């Protein structure tokens, strides 16, 4: 592959909405649940996206990994079915349910055929409302989680990001892996699973998007069946957090031929910040994935130092960051970091050019409608918009707001966004000639 | 209580053949063109597939097919260095490329009113690439970093290279797609310039356009941009050496201090899908589903993860899409306290028991039902549809084979699946690999300094 896709759990670009031609209806169920729907009747299935706000950050003190393990158990037995009976029932309906837990949300992605929609929803309801958390299922999934944690401890990319998070966020949930540690996961009990479920799966945390072969009335009825019996609220909130990392280089010694660098600093740029669009455009120029960014040109194309480098705006519920990632041979990591630092300083001091700005705006506004092909993709965008509190009419104005970014805006925001005096690198590997500093 | 079988029949009867509208024609210069229509969104995907992959490289030049894939983004007389991706991006689109053992593919995704532009540019670089030392040298470093990232930094990938090399004594599938490091490091501009014209020609390519495209418009654009490129008579049938019969089981142990979770992989030489004869591959595809499809209901998952708890993960894998002989694989990741030898024995015992017991007909019905539904879900992804046709047509299949495949899978019986297992799961035709950390050595210690 020519292009390496950099991914983060919460990418701002992934939650930006799209095309004007999409007709979103706001549906309120008879029981009062709210959802956004795009009807698309040409293929006989529906994609349903559900989010529970709060995610793994709702772990109780000392119970890191409880929500992750609970999520892994949702499909492992429900109502009168054990794990195997549940799997057979799901396969017999040819439905698919996916459960993924992130820092700030639990994501459920369901796909089901129109043909047997009611049965597919009844089965998913059992998983969400009546999970069994059988002891044998807990032990089996716990072993899988522990195996994953063991593998993560020797994955240089994982070591880099988790070291950065630990240094930045300390004891806050953001500072520890969502999966927990071998010790914390080993200590989890069935009661912890019940508690994790009660903390997170409540109606006030719900965000819902649906796309496909279903009418608003049908969706309303479906949602009450599926989610109406959840408790209204759990009244638990995620603590605030301070970003504790300052300028410097942290080296994690690890014997592997290619070093990985994970870098960045606090940004303070929330999704609803008046400078948000300018920051989004400027970072596209600096380290975005779509265009040949400054980082790609300087680090990859001119010097051949890396296969992939990029930077991202990250807006979590409790913090905002600008982050980047690059991988290069141990002998060349020091040079790579020098180039990144120079570029960080350069854009902060001199901003971008009108030409770069025009190109980025053309790209971002042109790419906008392309996100809207496929029921599953659109359903994901619908929940993303709601998670960010963007209005249902946002789609129609989004490109205009991108186009409204002026060179003055961009350069003012570049100075605000890129702060070389705060830039911290975590490097995992055996980098040559790179001194750790703090 | 849900009763699985009750739902099988109604659904089976109701699933229509909803495949995207397909149009297929060939230009005078030999370029095959396939159009897959889906007008739900104003988005179109162009994919161009060359019938050349890593298994077609000259000896000693491993990695040249993949390196050339990178160099294809440099420039032509009409569109200068780096312009290709810039123009795609300036129009809001995205592009990428991929190299396999059997094909090299290029993909762009744009608004449907920009199709003419990307067709012009893709046609232009089929024969118009201009390469210089200054352009190719840094890109070789990029490729070496790609190899570092994918392979050198990943003990599982290094293990896979050793297993694959052990699987093929003679056939070029033994060589990694990205190339052996020492050979990639030595690739030159001349190597690229020699390889390019031999394989990049209309009579060695397949164009697949999917999404919001009108077949008549695609035909007109293909005539305008692709038809003027002359066929290259030097391009012949792919002529690869055959693998000799394997007559002795092969074993290897790969040790790396970075391995925190050891596991066992066993692969067997296996037939691939052939034009007009996909039945054996279909039986193997179903065998992989029956043995390893889903943890809770597959033979290996039920026995090894649920019943005996020997494994945290156990599965089977097979992909029949390959020009030459491929492999059928088994994997087991042992539970804490279970040795690799015990895990391997348990895996073998489970497979042997399955061959004696046969296929659970209810499980087979559920698998077939899910395969039918997956055809409906696949309609939601125009890029995926393009890949299905592009990969198939460059791996020795015809459009008729690709369209028949779902029915061939549905026709597989339990007896044929067991028969396939008896034929293919022969230890004499296998490679067994253990991946582990060196004995008496803790997993790589890390140490933080600031």
JSON list of C-alpha atoms in Angstrom, two decimals, chain B residues 52-65 172 175 183 187 191 194-195 198-199:
[
{"chain": "B", "resi": 52, "resn": "UNK", "atom": "CA", "xyz": [1.30, -8.76, -12.07]},
{"chain": "B", "resi": 53, "resn": "UNK", "atom": "CA", "xyz": [2.22, -9.38, -8.45]},
{"chain": "B", "resi": 54, "resn": "UNK", "atom": "CA", "xyz": [5.16, -10.31, -6.33]},
{"chain": "B", "resi": 55, "resn": "UNK", "atom": "CA", "xyz": [5.09, -13.86, -7.68]},
{"chain": "B", "resi": 56, "resn": "UNK", "atom": "CA", "xyz": [5.91, -12.49, -11.15]},
{"chain": "B", "resi": 57, "resn": "UNK", "atom": "CA", "xyz": [9.17, -10.78, -10.17]},
{"chain": "B", "resi": 58, "resn": "UNK", "atom": "CA", "xyz": [12.55, -11.69, -11.67]},
{"chain": "B", "resi": 59, "resn": "UNK", "atom": "CA", "xyz": [14.66, -13.83, -9.38]},
{"chain": "B", "resi": 60, "resn": "UNK", "atom": "CA", "xyz": [16.77, -11.71, -7.01]},
{"chain": "B", "resi": 61, "resn": "UNK", "atom": "CA", "xyz": [14.52, -8.66, -7.43]},
{"chain": "B", "resi": 62, "resn": "UNK", "atom": "CA", "xyz": [11.97, -9.39, -4.73]},
{"chain": "B", "resi": 63, "resn": "UNK", "atom": "CA", "xyz": [9.90, -6.34, -3.82]},
{"chain": "B", "resi": 64, "resn": "UNK", "atom": "CA", "xyz": [10.11, -4.73, -7.26]},
{"chain": "B", "resi": 65, "resn": "UNK", "atom": "CA", "xyz": [6.36, -5.07, -7.93]},
{"chain": "B", "resi": 172, "resn": "UNK", "atom": "CA", "xyz": [7.53, -17.81, -5.85]},
{"chain": "B", "resi": 175, "resn": "UNK", "atom": "CA", "xyz": [8.86, -14.79, -1.25]},
{"chain": "B", "resi": 183, "resn": "UNK", "atom": "CA", "xyz": [17.01, -7.52, -2.02]},
{"chain": "B", "resi": 187, "resn": "UNK", "atom": "CA", "xyz": [16.64, -2.32, -5.99]},
{"chain": "B", "resi": 191, "resn": "UNK", "atom": "CA", "xyz": [15.06, -2.50, -12.09]},
{"chain": "B", "resi": 194, "resn": "UNK", "atom": "CA", "xyz": [12.81, -2.89, -16.77]},
{"chain": "B", "resi": 195, "resn": "UNK", "atom": "CA", "xyz": [9.79, -4.21, -14.88]},
{"chain": "B", "resi": 198, "resn": "UNK", "atom": "CA", "xyz": [6.76, -5.59, -19.34]},
{"chain": "B", "resi": 199, "resn": "UNK", "atom": "CA", "xyz": [3.64, -5.65, -17.20]}
]
